C-alpha cells in the first residue's frame, strides 16, 4: 500500500498568513514528479510558482482558483510512488509536510508554526533585507541566489507563460491559448496579454472566428444553439415593460467579496499601523518659482527628503514601540508608493543619498516597471527608512499619509498649483508644491518634524 502524505502551504518567504490560488497545474488523479510545477499562488507581493514536494498521484487539491489558503493549511494530498524519485529527509527544504498516516503523528518533530514565527523573522530580516538568504523559505529544491527571482515560462496546456502573466490573463478574462505570443521561445508576455485584453481578440468563452463560420453553415448545430436560456439578459421584464439593466462585468457590484493578494495585505498593514502609531501631520507649501526648465519633480522630491533626513536624522529612523528603541540610519532608503489596480505597493529606492537626478529617475522607473509586471523581488518591498507618496500626480493638495511601522515618517506631495505670493513691491504668481509630513510622535518631536519640513522646502526652492 502506497504511503499518503499531505503538503501544507509553506511560508512563501514573506511572513504572510495566507496566499490565493491562481492556477493548478495538475488535477486530482494526475501523476506528478518531484519539483514539477504544482500550483501558482498569489501573495501580497508576487505570484509564486510552488513545485511539488513529492512524486506520486495527486489525491486531493484543497481549493480552486481564487480560494484563499492559510499558511500551514493542507494544500494537496499525495499517494507516494516508490518507483519515482523522492526527496530524502536530509534534503528537506525547511518546510514540514503533513503525514496522513496515524503513525506519523507520533513523530517527535513538532508541527511548523509559520504564523507565529513570521513576524519575528520579518523584523530581524529588515536591516539586511537586500542581502537575506531565502534558502530556507522557498519551496521545492530551489536554492538562494540572484537567479531565484527570474521566473521561468512554463508550458501548461500548450501555452508558455510565467505565473504572473497567467494571473494577469485570468484577471483580465483573456484566454492564453488564443493570444499571439511574441516572447522568447514562443512564450506569452505581459504585453501580449494586455494587448489581447485591449482589442478583445482572446476573450474567455468567445468562439474563435475560424470555428464560427462552419458552425453557421451547418444546420444541425444552429438548431441546437437556437433556444434562448430562461436566464438570458433582456431589457424587458416578465410583463414586457422596460427595466433597468446592468452591463456584464468581471467584478460583482453590490456583493461582498474577500480581499485577496495585495489588497488583503494592505488592509492588514493599515489596520496594524492605525493601532500602533501616534500620527501627527504638518502641512506647508514649497515654492518652486525659481526652478529651471527640465527639473524632474520626483527626483527633486527625493533629493529634498535626503537633504532633510541628513539634517534631521530623527525622521529617517525606525522605532520599536514595544522595546522603546530607536534606530537612526546613515543611509536613506525611500519607499516609493506605487498605486496599481491590485492595490498599493511600496518598493524601496535604495541608497537614495548616493543617487543623482538621473539615477533617481532610472531607479524609480525600474521599480514601477517591476511592480506593474509583478516581477519585483520581495526584498525590494521592505526595509525602507522613510517613504514618499506623490499622490499629487492624480489630485489633492494635502493629506494625512499613514506611517507604517517601524518607519517614523512619511512625506506626501500634493498637486502643484500657482498661487499669489507677496514680493517686494507687490504680488507674483508662484508655482508651489503642497507638502504633508506625517510622523510618529512617540519617536520624533514636533520641532524635529518642522525642521525636517523646512529643510525640504529650502532645497525645493533652489533653481536646480
One Martini backbone bead per residue (centre of mass of N, CA, C, O) as a GRO file, in nm:
protein
  464
    1UNK     BB    1   0.095   0.037   0.024
    2UNK     BB    2   0.079   0.354  -0.022
    3UNK     BB    3   0.192   0.653   0.076
    4UNK     BB    4   0.054   0.926   0.261
    5UNK     BB    5   0.062   1.285   0.185
    6UNK     BB    6   0.090   1.612   0.298
    7UNK     BB    7   0.072   1.957   0.176
    8UNK     BB    8   0.175   2.247   0.315
    9UNK     BB    9   0.155   2.571   0.317
   10UNK     BB   10   0.407   2.773   0.288
   11UNK     BB   11   0.625   3.007   0.352
   12UNK     BB   12   0.697   3.239   0.082
   13UNK     BB   13   0.909   3.456   0.226
   14UNK     BB   14   0.693   3.699   0.377
   15UNK     BB   15   0.513   3.652   0.642
   16UNK     BB   16   0.234   3.540   0.551
   17UNK     BB   17  -0.090   3.397   0.629
   18UNK     BB   18  -0.150   3.389   0.306
   19UNK     BB   19  -0.293   3.257  -0.010
   20UNK     BB   20  -0.371   3.257  -0.362
   21UNK     BB   21  -0.516   3.083  -0.602
   22UNK     BB   22  -0.452   3.074  -0.950
   23UNK     BB   23  -0.315   2.780  -1.054
   24UNK     BB   24  -0.343   2.464  -1.161
   25UNK     BB   25  -0.123   2.201  -1.305
   26UNK     BB   26  -0.326   1.996  -1.181
   27UNK     BB   27  -0.516   1.698  -1.111
   28UNK     BB   28  -0.698   1.472  -0.991
   29UNK     BB   29  -0.496   1.174  -1.064
   30UNK     BB   30  -0.235   1.276  -1.118
   31UNK     BB   31   0.103   1.254  -1.216
   32UNK     BB   32   0.385   1.358  -1.018
   33UNK     BB   33   0.692   1.511  -0.987
   34UNK     BB   34   0.957   1.616  -0.852
   35UNK     BB   35   0.946   1.971  -0.891
   36UNK     BB   36   0.698   2.008  -1.027
   37UNK     BB   37   0.445   2.190  -1.117
   38UNK     BB   38   0.154   2.265  -0.915
   39UNK     BB   39   0.128   2.585  -0.829
   40UNK     BB   40  -0.010   2.912  -0.825
   41UNK     BB   41   0.060   3.192  -0.604
   42UNK     BB   42  -0.086   3.471  -0.439
   43UNK     BB   43   0.050   3.740  -0.296
   44UNK     BB   44   0.122   4.060  -0.188
   45UNK     BB   45   0.399   4.052  -0.400
   46UNK     BB   46   0.341   3.776  -0.566
   47UNK     BB   47   0.379   3.521  -0.810
   48UNK     BB   48   0.400   3.181  -0.708
   49UNK     BB   49   0.575   2.892  -0.772
   50UNK     BB   50   0.478   2.560  -0.676
   51UNK     BB   51   0.634   2.279  -0.612
   52UNK     BB   52   0.665   1.951  -0.580
   53UNK     BB   53   0.754   1.741  -0.292
   54UNK     BB   54   0.653   1.497  -0.473
   55UNK     BB   55   0.602   1.158  -0.588
   56UNK     BB   56   0.282   1.104  -0.754
   57UNK     BB   57  -0.052   1.099  -0.662
   58UNK     BB   58  -0.323   1.302  -0.683
   59UNK     BB   59  -0.584   1.314  -0.447
   60UNK     BB   60  -0.591   1.631  -0.339
   61UNK     BB   61  -0.738   1.958  -0.374
   62UNK     BB   62  -0.730   2.261  -0.177
   63UNK     BB   63  -0.896   2.415  -0.396
   64UNK     BB   64  -0.952   2.692  -0.601
   65UNK     BB   65  -0.953   2.936  -0.796
   66UNK     BB   66  -0.940   3.209  -0.551
   67UNK     BB   67  -0.858   3.073  -0.308
   68UNK     BB   68  -0.786   3.089   0.040
   69UNK     BB   69  -0.475   2.996   0.199
   70UNK     BB   70  -0.338   2.910   0.477
   71UNK     BB   71  -0.067   2.900   0.645
   72UNK     BB   72  -0.028   2.542   0.698
   73UNK     BB   73  -0.227   2.434   0.518
   74UNK     BB   74  -0.371   2.217   0.319
   75UNK     BB   75  -0.306   2.178  -0.033
   76UNK     BB   76  -0.214   1.863  -0.069
   77UNK     BB   77  -0.253   1.516  -0.175
   78UNK     BB   78  -0.050   1.209  -0.163
   79UNK     BB   79   0.061   0.921  -0.347
   80UNK     BB   80   0.332   0.753  -0.325
   81UNK     BB   81   0.602   0.666  -0.548
   82UNK     BB   82   0.858   0.430  -0.523
   83UNK     BB   83   0.956   0.460  -0.843
   84UNK     BB   84   1.007   0.751  -0.764
   85UNK     BB   85   1.149   1.028  -0.686
   86UNK     BB   86   1.261   1.136  -0.361
   87UNK     BB   87   1.292   1.324  -0.082
   88UNK     BB   88   1.498   1.329   0.152
   89UNK     BB   89   1.515   1.419   0.475
   90UNK     BB   90   1.802   1.569   0.434
   91UNK     BB   91   1.650   1.750   0.182
   92UNK     BB   92   1.502   1.948   0.324
   93UNK     BB   93   1.366   2.293   0.282
   94UNK     BB   94   1.203   2.376   0.573
   95UNK     BB   95   0.937   2.215   0.530
   96UNK     BB   96   0.638   2.083   0.640
   97UNK     BB   97   0.485   1.763   0.590
   98UNK     BB   98   0.206   1.612   0.618
   99UNK     BB   99   0.077   1.316   0.774
  100UNK     BB  100  -0.176   1.080   0.734
  101UNK     BB  101  -0.056   0.883   0.904
  102UNK     BB  102  -0.074   0.799   1.235
  103UNK     BB  103   0.229   0.735   1.291
  104UNK     BB  104   0.333   1.026   1.221
  105UNK     BB  105   0.208   1.179   1.471
  106UNK     BB  106   0.449   1.059   1.670
  107UNK     BB  107   0.648   1.240   1.590
  108UNK     BB  108   0.887   1.457   1.734
  109UNK     BB  109   0.822   1.662   1.528
  110UNK     BB  110   0.703   1.959   1.520
  111UNK     BB  111   0.491   2.167   1.406
  112UNK     BB  112   0.451   2.432   1.222
  113UNK     BB  113   0.475   2.810   1.298
  114UNK     BB  114   0.444   3.060   1.083
  115UNK     BB  115   0.260   3.283   1.215
  116UNK     BB  116   0.439   3.321   1.476
  117UNK     BB  117   0.735   3.356   1.339
  118UNK     BB  118   0.724   3.571   1.112
  119UNK     BB  119   0.741   3.854   1.253
  120UNK     BB  120   1.023   3.811   1.376
  121UNK     BB  121   1.173   3.750   1.113
  122UNK     BB  122   1.105   4.015   0.971
  123UNK     BB  123   1.246   4.209   1.169
  124UNK     BB  124   1.535   4.082   1.151
  125UNK     BB  125   1.554   4.126   0.823
  126UNK     BB  126   1.545   4.435   0.758
  127UNK     BB  127   1.851   4.539   0.764
  128UNK     BB  128   1.900   4.276   0.538
  129UNK     BB  129   1.701   4.247   0.289
  130UNK     BB  130   1.896   4.256   0.030
  131UNK     BB  131   2.082   3.992   0.169
  132UNK     BB  132   1.908   3.763   0.213
  133UNK     BB  133   1.842   3.421   0.295
  134UNK     BB  134   1.602   3.196   0.115
  135UNK     BB  135   1.656   2.881   0.140
  136UNK     BB  136   1.429   2.831   0.389
  137UNK     BB  137   1.157   2.965   0.215
  138UNK     BB  138   1.143   2.791  -0.011
  139UNK     BB  139   1.038   2.569  -0.252
  140UNK     BB  140   1.164   2.287  -0.307
  141UNK     BB  141   1.497   2.298  -0.480
  142UNK     BB  142   1.558   2.581  -0.439
  143UNK     BB  143   1.805   2.832  -0.442
  144UNK     BB  144   1.993   3.084  -0.326
  145UNK     BB  145   1.970   3.357  -0.560
  146UNK     BB  146   1.942   3.574  -0.820
  147UNK     BB  147   1.776   3.352  -0.995
  148UNK     BB  148   1.507   3.328  -0.834
  149UNK     BB  149   1.364   3.590  -0.974
  150UNK     BB  150   1.357   3.420  -1.239
  151UNK     BB  151   1.112   3.340  -1.431
  152UNK     BB  152   0.953   3.065  -1.575
  153UNK     BB  153   0.832   2.948  -1.873
  154UNK     BB  154   0.552   2.749  -1.877
  155UNK     BB  155   0.405   2.458  -2.013
  156UNK     BB  156   0.049   2.495  -2.012
  157UNK     BB  157  -0.161   2.377  -2.236
  158UNK     BB  158   0.056   2.479  -2.466
  159UNK     BB  159   0.144   2.732  -2.280
  160UNK     BB  160   0.377   2.995  -2.244
  161UNK     BB  161   0.413   3.114  -1.898
  162UNK     BB  162   0.422   3.305  -1.642
  163UNK     BB  163   0.252   3.342  -1.353
  164UNK     BB  164   0.188   3.650  -1.382
  165UNK     BB  165   0.054   3.624  -1.661
  166UNK     BB  166  -0.170   3.427  -1.578
  167UNK     BB  167  -0.301   3.610  -1.367
  168UNK     BB  168  -0.370   3.845  -1.559
  169UNK     BB  169  -0.545   3.685  -1.757
  170UNK     BB  170  -0.762   3.609  -1.553
  171UNK     BB  171  -0.845   3.903  -1.473
  172UNK     BB  172  -0.899   3.990  -1.794
  173UNK     BB  173  -1.023   3.746  -1.962
  174UNK     BB  174  -0.784   3.570  -2.096
  175UNK     BB  175  -0.698   3.348  -2.353
  176UNK     BB  176  -0.393   3.210  -2.392
  177UNK     BB  177  -0.446   3.018  -2.649
  178UNK     BB  178  -0.523   3.309  -2.823
  179UNK     BB  179  -0.246   3.434  -2.796
  180UNK     BB  180  -0.001   3.627  -2.933
  181UNK     BB  181   0.325   3.534  -2.927
  182UNK     BB  182   0.651   3.730  -2.853
  183UNK     BB  183   0.832   3.562  -2.700
  184UNK     BB  184   1.056   3.359  -2.593
  185UNK     BB  185   0.989   3.059  -2.725
  186UNK     BB  186   0.669   3.136  -2.733
  187UNK     BB  187   0.604   3.335  -2.512
  188UNK     BB  188   0.385   3.491  -2.305
  189UNK     BB  189   0.334   3.820  -2.241
  190UNK     BB  190   0.218   4.094  -2.083
  191UNK     BB  191   0.169   4.255  -2.345
  192UNK     BB  192  -0.003   4.043  -2.488
  193UNK     BB  193  -0.237   4.042  -2.283
  194UNK     BB  194  -0.309   4.348  -2.294
  195UNK     BB  195  -0.368   4.352  -2.597
  196UNK     BB  196  -0.596   4.140  -2.593
  197UNK     BB  197  -0.777   4.301  -2.395
  198UNK     BB  198  -0.806   4.559  -2.572
  199UNK     BB  199  -0.912   4.399  -2.852
  200UNK     BB  200  -1.073   4.120  -2.786
  201UNK     BB  201  -0.921   3.847  -2.917
  202UNK     BB  202  -0.921   3.663  -2.612
  203UNK     BB  203  -1.183   3.577  -2.493
  204UNK     BB  204  -1.345   3.414  -2.263
  205UNK     BB  205  -1.583   3.210  -2.449
  206UNK     BB  206  -1.509   3.290  -2.723
  207UNK     BB  207  -1.547   3.225  -3.046
  208UNK     BB  208  -1.375   3.142  -3.298
  209UNK     BB  209  -1.376   3.248  -3.620
  210UNK     BB  210  -1.306   2.970  -3.762
  211UNK     BB  211  -1.558   2.819  -3.623
  212UNK     BB  212  -1.811   2.993  -3.685
  213UNK     BB  213  -1.866   2.941  -3.988
  214UNK     BB  214  -1.929   2.633  -3.994
  215UNK     BB  215  -2.157   2.649  -3.784
  216UNK     BB  216  -2.347   2.826  -3.960
  217UNK     BB  217  -2.365   2.620  -4.206
  218UNK     BB  218  -2.473   2.423  -4.005
  219UNK     BB  219  -2.789   2.326  -3.914
  220UNK     BB  220  -2.774   2.156  -3.653
  221UNK     BB  221  -2.623   2.344  -3.454
  222UNK     BB  222  -2.821   2.582  -3.482
  223UNK     BB  223  -3.064   2.436  -3.345
  224UNK     BB  224  -2.928   2.397  -3.068
  225UNK     BB  225  -2.865   2.720  -3.021
  226UNK     BB  226  -3.151   2.860  -3.040
  227UNK     BB  227  -3.231   2.846  -2.763
  228UNK     BB  228  -3.332   3.048  -2.497
  229UNK     BB  229  -3.246   3.115  -2.206
  230UNK     BB  230  -3.415   3.194  -1.915
  231UNK     BB  231  -3.148   3.385  -1.811
  232UNK     BB  232  -3.151   3.591  -2.015
  233UNK     BB  233  -3.081   3.893  -2.121
  234UNK     BB  234  -3.315   4.176  -2.076
  235UNK     BB  235  -3.496   4.487  -2.114
  236UNK     BB  236  -3.737   4.308  -2.012
  237UNK     BB  237  -3.987   4.211  -1.844
  238UNK     BB  238  -4.229   3.979  -1.789
  239UNK     BB  239  -4.445   4.219  -1.875
  240UNK     BB  240  -4.283   4.397  -2.107
  241UNK     BB  241  -4.115   4.603  -1.948
  242UNK     BB  242  -3.898   4.824  -1.885
  243UNK     BB  243  -3.564   4.778  -1.749
  244UNK     BB  244  -3.303   4.770  -1.549
  245UNK     BB  245  -2.964   4.741  -1.641
  246UNK     BB  246  -2.650   4.547  -1.642
  247UNK     BB  247  -2.343   4.526  -1.720
  248UNK     BB  248  -2.107   4.322  -1.769
  249UNK     BB  249  -1.868   4.193  -1.521
  250UNK     BB  250  -1.605   4.097  -1.321
  251UNK     BB  251  -1.730   4.262  -1.093
  252UNK     BB  252  -1.925   4.248  -0.823
  253UNK     BB  253  -2.204   4.431  -0.751
  254UNK     BB  254  -2.296   4.448  -0.416
  255UNK     BB  255  -2.086   4.220  -0.340
  256UNK     BB  256  -1.923   4.030  -0.136
  257UNK     BB  257  -1.558   4.015  -0.118
  258UNK     BB  258  -1.260   3.891  -0.087
  259UNK     BB  259  -0.960   3.977  -0.008
  260UNK     BB  260  -0.659   3.990  -0.214
  261UNK     BB  261  -0.345   3.999  -0.176
  262UNK     BB  262  -0.262   4.318  -0.170
  263UNK     BB  263  -0.526   4.417  -0.031
  264UNK     BB  264  -0.509   4.231   0.214
  265UNK     BB  265  -0.240   4.345   0.319
  266UNK     BB  266  -0.321   4.641   0.336
  267UNK     BB  267  -0.535   4.605   0.556
  268UNK     BB  268  -0.342   4.502   0.772
  269UNK     BB  269  -0.129   4.731   0.775
  270UNK     BB  270  -0.319   4.970   0.836
  271UNK     BB  271  -0.437   4.858   1.102
  272UNK     BB  272  -0.168   4.831   1.248
  273UNK     BB  273  -0.083   5.129   1.228
  274UNK     BB  274  -0.334   5.251   1.373
  275UNK     BB  275  -0.271   5.091   1.653
  276UNK     BB  276   0.047   5.210   1.697
  277UNK     BB  277   0.041   5.497   1.598
  278UNK     BB  278   0.130   5.854   1.657
  279UNK     BB  279  -0.007   6.080   1.457
  280UNK     BB  280   0.143   6.367   1.282
  281UNK     BB  281   0.065   6.665   1.083
  282UNK     BB  282   0.236   6.859   0.837
  283UNK     BB  283   0.187   7.172   0.651
  284UNK     BB  284   0.304   7.294   0.324
  285UNK     BB  285   0.472   7.516   0.090
  286UNK     BB  286   0.665   7.481  -0.203
  287UNK     BB  287   0.868   7.702  -0.369
  288UNK     BB  288   0.921   7.674  -0.749
  289UNK     BB  289   0.983   7.941  -0.916
  290UNK     BB  290   1.311   7.889  -0.974
  291UNK     BB  291   1.285   7.680  -1.173
  292UNK     BB  292   1.419   7.510  -1.416
  293UNK     BB  293   1.408   7.363  -1.693
  294UNK     BB  294   1.381   6.999  -1.642
  295UNK     BB  295   1.265   6.929  -1.382
  296UNK     BB  296   1.225   6.659  -1.160
  297UNK     BB  297   0.998   6.609  -0.927
  298UNK     BB  298   1.078   6.339  -0.798
  299UNK     BB  299   1.381   6.398  -0.772
  300UNK     BB  300   1.346   6.649  -0.589
  301UNK     BB  301   1.197   6.511  -0.359
  302UNK     BB  302   1.414   6.307  -0.291
  303UNK     BB  303   1.641   6.512  -0.235
  304UNK     BB  304   1.493   6.662  -0.004
  305UNK     BB  305   1.477   6.418   0.185
  306UNK     BB  306   1.778   6.372   0.213
  307UNK     BB  307   1.851   6.648   0.329
  308UNK     BB  308   1.657   6.633   0.574
  309UNK     BB  309   1.767   6.364   0.695
  310UNK     BB  310   2.056   6.477   0.748
  311UNK     BB  311   1.951   6.711   0.944
  312UNK     BB  312   1.708   6.494   1.054
  313UNK     BB  313   1.750   6.180   1.171
  314UNK     BB  314   1.476   6.121   1.330
  315UNK     BB  315   1.312   6.070   1.046
  316UNK     BB  316   1.541   5.842   0.966
  317UNK     BB  317   1.367   5.592   1.115
  318UNK     BB  318   1.324   5.347   1.372
  319UNK     BB  319   1.046   5.208   1.576
  320UNK     BB  320   1.006   5.040   1.894
  321UNK     BB  321   0.726   5.019   2.096
  322UNK     BB  322   0.805   4.782   2.293
  323UNK     BB  323   1.123   4.852   2.346
  324UNK     BB  324   1.194   5.150   2.310
  325UNK     BB  325   1.346   5.188   2.021
  326UNK     BB  326   1.603   5.350   1.816
  327UNK     BB  327   1.688   5.379   1.457
  328UNK     BB  328   1.949   5.521   1.295
  329UNK     BB  329   2.023   5.623   0.958
  330UNK     BB  330   2.268   5.674   0.722
  331UNK     BB  331   2.084   5.583   0.515
  332UNK     BB  332   1.854   5.641   0.226
  333UNK     BB  333   1.548   5.463   0.211
  334UNK     BB  334   1.287   5.493  -0.025
  335UNK     BB  335   0.948   5.465  -0.023
  336UNK     BB  336   0.752   5.406  -0.318
  337UNK     BB  337   0.445   5.478  -0.400
  338UNK     BB  338   0.234   5.233  -0.581
  339UNK     BB  339  -0.034   5.240  -0.792
  340UNK     BB  340  -0.280   4.979  -0.837
  341UNK     BB  341  -0.534   4.764  -0.911
  342UNK     BB  342  -0.439   4.564  -0.669
  343UNK     BB  343  -0.278   4.800  -0.517
  344UNK     BB  344  -0.032   4.869  -0.278
  345UNK     BB  345   0.301   4.967  -0.337
  346UNK     BB  346   0.647   4.968  -0.161
  347UNK     BB  347   0.923   5.034  -0.293
  348UNK     BB  348   1.280   5.053  -0.274
  349UNK     BB  349   1.505   5.324  -0.276
  350UNK     BB  350   1.825   5.276  -0.274
  351UNK     BB  351   2.052   5.498  -0.185
  352UNK     BB  352   1.951   5.802  -0.239
  353UNK     BB  353   2.215   5.961  -0.129
  354UNK     BB  354   2.384   5.850  -0.409
  355UNK     BB  355   2.192   5.996  -0.610
  356UNK     BB  356   2.104   6.130  -0.891
  357UNK     BB  357   1.864   6.230  -1.099
  358UNK     BB  358   1.904   5.993  -1.296
  359UNK     BB  359   1.913   5.764  -1.085
  360UNK     BB  360   1.633   5.812  -0.973
  361UNK     BB  361   1.469   5.774  -1.231
  362UNK     BB  362   1.567   5.487  -1.298
  363UNK     BB  363   1.477   5.359  -1.030
  364UNK     BB  364   1.174   5.426  -1.044
  365UNK     BB  365   1.115   5.291  -1.316
  366UNK     BB  366   1.200   5.007  -1.235
  367UNK     BB  367   0.997   4.967  -1.005
  368UNK     BB  368   0.739   5.012  -1.169
  369UNK     BB  369   0.780   4.786  -1.377
  370UNK     BB  370   0.796   4.553  -1.167
  371UNK     BB  371   0.517   4.597  -1.046
  372UNK     BB  372   0.344   4.569  -1.307
  373UNK     BB  373   0.481   4.269  -1.361
  374UNK     BB  374   0.525   4.112  -1.090
  375UNK     BB  375   0.876   4.095  -1.054
  376UNK     BB  376   0.930   4.176  -0.776
  377UNK     BB  377   1.109   4.154  -0.507
  378UNK     BB  378   1.050   4.116  -0.174
  379UNK     BB  379   1.305   4.282  -0.074
  380UNK     BB  380   1.192   4.558  -0.222
  381UNK     BB  381   0.928   4.577   0.004
  382UNK     BB  382   1.153   4.646   0.224
  383UNK     BB  383   1.357   4.849   0.449
  384UNK     BB  384   1.273   5.127   0.465
  385UNK     BB  385   1.320   5.461   0.626
  386UNK     BB  386   1.130   5.615   0.422
  387UNK     BB  387   0.844   5.785   0.267
  388UNK     BB  388   0.662   5.832  -0.059
  389UNK     BB  389   0.368   6.030  -0.168
  390UNK     BB  390   0.267   6.117  -0.507
  391UNK     BB  391  -0.056   6.207  -0.533
  392UNK     BB  392  -0.046   6.468  -0.726
  393UNK     BB  393  -0.066   6.319  -1.001
  394UNK     BB  394  -0.387   6.333  -0.963
  395UNK     BB  395  -0.472   6.460  -0.665
  396UNK     BB  396  -0.443   6.697  -0.436
  397UNK     BB  397  -0.288   6.857  -0.161
  398UNK     BB  398  -0.355   6.726   0.117
  399UNK     BB  399  -0.252   6.496   0.386
  400UNK     BB  400  -0.258   6.173   0.592
  401UNK     BB  401  -0.028   5.982   0.590
  402UNK     BB  402   0.079   5.655   0.658
  403UNK     BB  403   0.255   5.512   0.913
  404UNK     BB  404   0.479   5.238   0.884
  405UNK     BB  405   0.600   5.015   1.060
  406UNK     BB  406   0.910   5.135   1.176
  407UNK     BB  407   0.859   5.396   1.077
  408UNK     BB  408   0.843   5.760   1.135
  409UNK     BB  409   0.804   5.861   0.822
  410UNK     BB  410   0.602   6.059   0.581
  411UNK     BB  411   0.566   6.183   0.245
  412UNK     BB  412   0.347   6.427   0.092
  413UNK     BB  413   0.254   6.511  -0.253
  414UNK     BB  414   0.092   6.742  -0.419
  415UNK     BB  415  -0.064   6.944  -0.632
  416UNK     BB  416   0.040   7.166  -0.835
  417UNK     BB  417   0.040   7.532  -0.809
  418UNK     BB  418  -0.090   7.855  -0.832
  419UNK     BB  419   0.007   8.153  -0.642
  420UNK     BB  420  -0.015   8.431  -0.455
  421UNK     BB  421   0.287   8.624  -0.388
  422UNK     BB  422   0.457   8.809  -0.182
  423UNK     BB  423   0.648   9.097  -0.277
  424UNK     BB  424   0.849   9.334  -0.360
  425UNK     BB  425   0.594   9.560  -0.457
  426UNK     BB  426   0.392   9.294  -0.435
  427UNK     BB  427   0.271   9.040  -0.662
  428UNK     BB  428   0.300   8.683  -0.743
  429UNK     BB  429   0.303   8.403  -0.950
  430UNK     BB  430   0.347   8.092  -0.788
  431UNK     BB  431   0.483   7.782  -0.775
  432UNK     BB  432   0.351   7.500  -0.588
  433UNK     BB  433   0.410   7.241  -0.334
  434UNK     BB  434   0.236   7.036  -0.148
  435UNK     BB  435   0.302   6.940   0.196
  436UNK     BB  436   0.318   6.623   0.386
  437UNK     BB  437   0.400   6.534   0.732
  438UNK     BB  438   0.418   6.223   0.884
  439UNK     BB  439   0.455   6.138   1.237
  440UNK     BB  440   0.586   5.972   1.513
  441UNK     BB  441   0.542   6.103   1.836
  442UNK     BB  442   0.717   5.889   1.991
  443UNK     BB  443   1.002   5.953   1.809
  444UNK     BB  444   0.913   6.258   1.746
  445UNK     BB  445   0.917   6.589   1.726
  446UNK     BB  446   0.781   6.878   1.622
  447UNK     BB  447   1.052   7.018   1.564
  448UNK     BB  448   1.175   6.801   1.382
  449UNK     BB  449   0.950   6.807   1.167
  450UNK     BB  450   0.975   7.109   1.097
  451UNK     BB  451   1.275   7.101   1.008
  452UNK     BB  452   1.234   6.898   0.786
  453UNK     BB  453   1.034   7.065   0.618
  454UNK     BB  454   1.219   7.312   0.581
  455UNK     BB  455   1.445   7.161   0.428
  456UNK     BB  456   1.273   7.083   0.189
  457UNK     BB  457   1.185   7.370   0.099
  458UNK     BB  458   1.471   7.484   0.052
  459UNK     BB  459   1.555   7.282  -0.170
  460UNK     BB  460   1.306   7.333  -0.363
  461UNK     BB  461   1.384   7.648  -0.410
  462UNK     BB  462   1.587   7.573  -0.595
  463UNK     BB  463   1.669   7.579  -0.925
  464UNK     BB  464   1.869   7.278  -0.911
   0.00000   0.00000   0.00000
